[in-house]
XYZ file of C-alpha atoms in Angstrom:
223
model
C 140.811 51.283 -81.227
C 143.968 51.174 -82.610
C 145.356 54.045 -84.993
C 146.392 52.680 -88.355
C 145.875 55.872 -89.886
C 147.390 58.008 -87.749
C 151.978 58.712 -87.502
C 153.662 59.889 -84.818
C 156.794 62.198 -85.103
C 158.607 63.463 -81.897
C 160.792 66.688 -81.684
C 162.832 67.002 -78.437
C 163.129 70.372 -77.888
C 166.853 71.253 -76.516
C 166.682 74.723 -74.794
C 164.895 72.732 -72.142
C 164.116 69.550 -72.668
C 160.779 67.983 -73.388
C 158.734 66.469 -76.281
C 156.599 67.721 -78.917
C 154.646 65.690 -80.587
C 152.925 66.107 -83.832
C 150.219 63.473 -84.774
C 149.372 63.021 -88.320
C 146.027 61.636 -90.069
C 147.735 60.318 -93.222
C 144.194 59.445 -94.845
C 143.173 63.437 -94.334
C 146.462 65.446 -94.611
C 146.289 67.011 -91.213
C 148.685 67.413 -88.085
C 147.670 68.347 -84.577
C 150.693 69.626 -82.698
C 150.831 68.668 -78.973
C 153.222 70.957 -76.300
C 155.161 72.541 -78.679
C 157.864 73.788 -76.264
C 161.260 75.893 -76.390
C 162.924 74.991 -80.158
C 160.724 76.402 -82.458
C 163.541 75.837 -85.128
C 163.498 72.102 -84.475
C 159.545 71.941 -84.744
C 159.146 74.432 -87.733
C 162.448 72.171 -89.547
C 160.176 69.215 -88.144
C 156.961 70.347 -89.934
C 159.386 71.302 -93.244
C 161.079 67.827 -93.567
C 157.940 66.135 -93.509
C 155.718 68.562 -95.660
C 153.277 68.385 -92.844
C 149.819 70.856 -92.849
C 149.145 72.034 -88.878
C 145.413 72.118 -88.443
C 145.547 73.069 -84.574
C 147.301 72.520 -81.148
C 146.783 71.448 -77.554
C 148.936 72.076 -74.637
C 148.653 68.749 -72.071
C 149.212 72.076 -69.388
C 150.488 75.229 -69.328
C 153.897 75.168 -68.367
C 156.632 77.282 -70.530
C 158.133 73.537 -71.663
C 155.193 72.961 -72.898
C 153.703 76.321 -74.108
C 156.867 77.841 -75.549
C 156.535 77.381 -79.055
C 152.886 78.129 -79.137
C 152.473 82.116 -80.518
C 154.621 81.387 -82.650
C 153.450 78.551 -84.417
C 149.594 80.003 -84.019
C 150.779 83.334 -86.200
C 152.973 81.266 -88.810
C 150.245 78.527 -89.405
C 146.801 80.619 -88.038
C 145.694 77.725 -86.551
C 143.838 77.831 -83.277
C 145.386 76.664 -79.684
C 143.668 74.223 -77.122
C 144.512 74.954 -73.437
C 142.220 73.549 -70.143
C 140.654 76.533 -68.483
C 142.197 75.723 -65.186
C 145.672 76.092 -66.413
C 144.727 79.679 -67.907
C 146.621 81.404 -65.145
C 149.749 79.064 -64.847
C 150.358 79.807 -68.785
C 150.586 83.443 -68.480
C 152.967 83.300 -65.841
C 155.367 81.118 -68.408
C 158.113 83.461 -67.945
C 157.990 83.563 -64.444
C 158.599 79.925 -64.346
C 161.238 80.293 -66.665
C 163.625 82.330 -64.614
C 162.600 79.885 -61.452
C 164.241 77.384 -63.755
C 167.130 80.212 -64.536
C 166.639 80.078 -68.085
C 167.921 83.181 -70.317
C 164.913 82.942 -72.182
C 161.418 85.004 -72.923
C 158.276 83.236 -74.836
C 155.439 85.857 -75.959
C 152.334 83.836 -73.803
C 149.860 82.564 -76.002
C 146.459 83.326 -75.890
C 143.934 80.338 -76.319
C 140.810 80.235 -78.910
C 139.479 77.233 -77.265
C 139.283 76.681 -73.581
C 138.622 73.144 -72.508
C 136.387 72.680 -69.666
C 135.316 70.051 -67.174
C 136.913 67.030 -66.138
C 135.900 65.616 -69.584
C 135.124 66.518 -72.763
C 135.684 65.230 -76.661
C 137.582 67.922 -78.256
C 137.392 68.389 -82.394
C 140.190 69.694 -84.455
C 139.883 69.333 -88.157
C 140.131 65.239 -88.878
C 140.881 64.848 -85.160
C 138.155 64.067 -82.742
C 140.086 62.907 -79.024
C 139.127 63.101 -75.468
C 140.561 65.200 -73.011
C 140.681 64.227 -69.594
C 141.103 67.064 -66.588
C 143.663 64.848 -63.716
C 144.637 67.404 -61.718
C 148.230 67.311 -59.492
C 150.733 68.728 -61.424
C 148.888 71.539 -62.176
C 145.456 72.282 -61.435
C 144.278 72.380 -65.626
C 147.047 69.093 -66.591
C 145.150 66.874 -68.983
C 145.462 63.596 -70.438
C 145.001 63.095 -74.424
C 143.492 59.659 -75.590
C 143.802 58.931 -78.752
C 141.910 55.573 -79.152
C 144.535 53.473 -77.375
C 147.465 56.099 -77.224
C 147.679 58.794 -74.841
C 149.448 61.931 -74.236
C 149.965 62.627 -70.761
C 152.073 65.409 -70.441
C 153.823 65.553 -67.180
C 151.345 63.407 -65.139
C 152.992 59.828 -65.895
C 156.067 59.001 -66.678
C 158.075 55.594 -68.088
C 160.611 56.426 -65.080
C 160.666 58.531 -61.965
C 157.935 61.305 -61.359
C 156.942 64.420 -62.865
C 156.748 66.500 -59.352
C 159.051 69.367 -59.660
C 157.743 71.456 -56.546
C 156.373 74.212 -58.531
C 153.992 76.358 -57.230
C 151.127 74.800 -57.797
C 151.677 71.344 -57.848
C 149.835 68.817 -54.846
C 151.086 65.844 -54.379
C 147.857 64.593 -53.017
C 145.521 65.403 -56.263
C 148.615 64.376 -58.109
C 148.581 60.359 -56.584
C 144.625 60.740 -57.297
C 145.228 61.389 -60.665
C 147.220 58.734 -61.338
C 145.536 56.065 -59.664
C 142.181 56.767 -61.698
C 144.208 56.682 -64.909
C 145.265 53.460 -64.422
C 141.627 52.231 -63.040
C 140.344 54.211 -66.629
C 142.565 52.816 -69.239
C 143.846 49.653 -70.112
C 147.463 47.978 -69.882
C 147.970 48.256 -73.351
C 147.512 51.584 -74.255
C 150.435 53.123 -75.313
C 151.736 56.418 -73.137
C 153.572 59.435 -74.905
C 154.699 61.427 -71.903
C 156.042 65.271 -72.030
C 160.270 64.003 -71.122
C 161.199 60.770 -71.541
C 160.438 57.515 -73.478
C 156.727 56.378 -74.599
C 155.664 52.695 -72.613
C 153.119 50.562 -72.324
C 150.936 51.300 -69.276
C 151.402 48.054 -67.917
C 155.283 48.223 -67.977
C 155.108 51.374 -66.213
C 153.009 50.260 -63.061
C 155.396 47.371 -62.404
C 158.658 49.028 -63.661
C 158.326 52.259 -62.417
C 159.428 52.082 -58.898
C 159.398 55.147 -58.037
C 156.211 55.845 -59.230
C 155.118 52.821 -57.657
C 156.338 53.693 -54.140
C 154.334 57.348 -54.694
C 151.400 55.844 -55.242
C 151.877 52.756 -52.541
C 151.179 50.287 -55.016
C 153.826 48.015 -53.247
C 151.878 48.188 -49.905
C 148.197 47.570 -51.346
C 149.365 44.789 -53.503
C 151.038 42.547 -50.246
């Protein structure tokens, strides 16, 4: 299903950087925001510019990158906040992570009004009606957003290299599961928007991404 109604707008966020994406129904009026990380400036100016009306947010998981805009934009907008159960624990320990990273910099952790559950489950905000798929490996609660044939994946794929950043948390082993049963799951031309870095075609990024590739030992199963 492709989205005809729907716009995409991207705010890199500089303090650290990663993407926020806001996703707009242009038929209804609404935008879901998705990881709104560490420059809440950028993504409020973001929202200004573009007369946009915030009907919810979703974190992909529940790292500060990811999280760090998320009280904030809650209490301005009092719209509600989406976060997998699983990752309930990594997000309050946001500014933990933060000075692992040795970043001068303090985010008030955001408490969700929905938790998603299960390794599956259609998720409703306003317009918006998207599943939300539980792919553990990164961190235990990281989802995947599908969009009819977009996706967000947050740190779980990638156009280039790998989102493994040895935090605590993170298994390499649930993490190469993950990713193999995306790509058995979706097709080759749905269209990735990924927490850092460039969006890609799914198909471009299993025989581009070498590194990725070599991870998952897609070389050796394919001779």
């Amino acid at each position: 299903m492709a989205l005809t109604n729907y716009r995409i707008d991207t705010v890199l966020n500089s303090i650290f950087p990663s993407n926020t994406y806001i996703i707009t129904d242009v038929t209804k009026g609404e935008s879901l925001i998705i990881d709104p990380g560490l420059d809440t400036i950028a993504i409020h100016t973001k929202i200004a510019q573009l007369s946009l009306n915030p009907v919810g947010i979703v974190a992909t998981h529940g790292h500060f990158d990811h999280i760090g805009s998320v009280s904030d934009l809650k209490d301005t907008f009092q719209i509600p906040y989406f976060l997998h159960e699983a990752d309930l624990k990594i997000s309050k320990s946001a500014n933990f992570y933060l000075k692992m990273v040795r970043l001068q910099h303090k985010i008030v952790t955001p408490i969700p009004d929905m938790l998603i559950k299960g390794l599956e489950q259609q998720v409703e905000i306003g317009s918006f009606s998207f599943n939300c798929y539980n792919f553990p490996g990164h961190t235990d609660g990281s989802c995947l957003l599908q969009f009819g044939d977009i996706i967000f994946s947050g740190d779980l794929i990638y156009k280039r290299g790998l989102g493994f950043n040895h935090f605590p948390g993170e298994n390499k082993d649930k993490l190469r599961e993950s990713i193999i049963q995306i790509f058995d799951l979706l097709p080759g031309e749905t269209m990735m928007y990924p927490g850092h870095g460039e969006p890609a075609l799914l198909s471009g990024i299993k025989t581009e991404n070498e590194e990725l590739s070599n991870f998952l030992n897609l070389n050796k199963q394919t001779k």
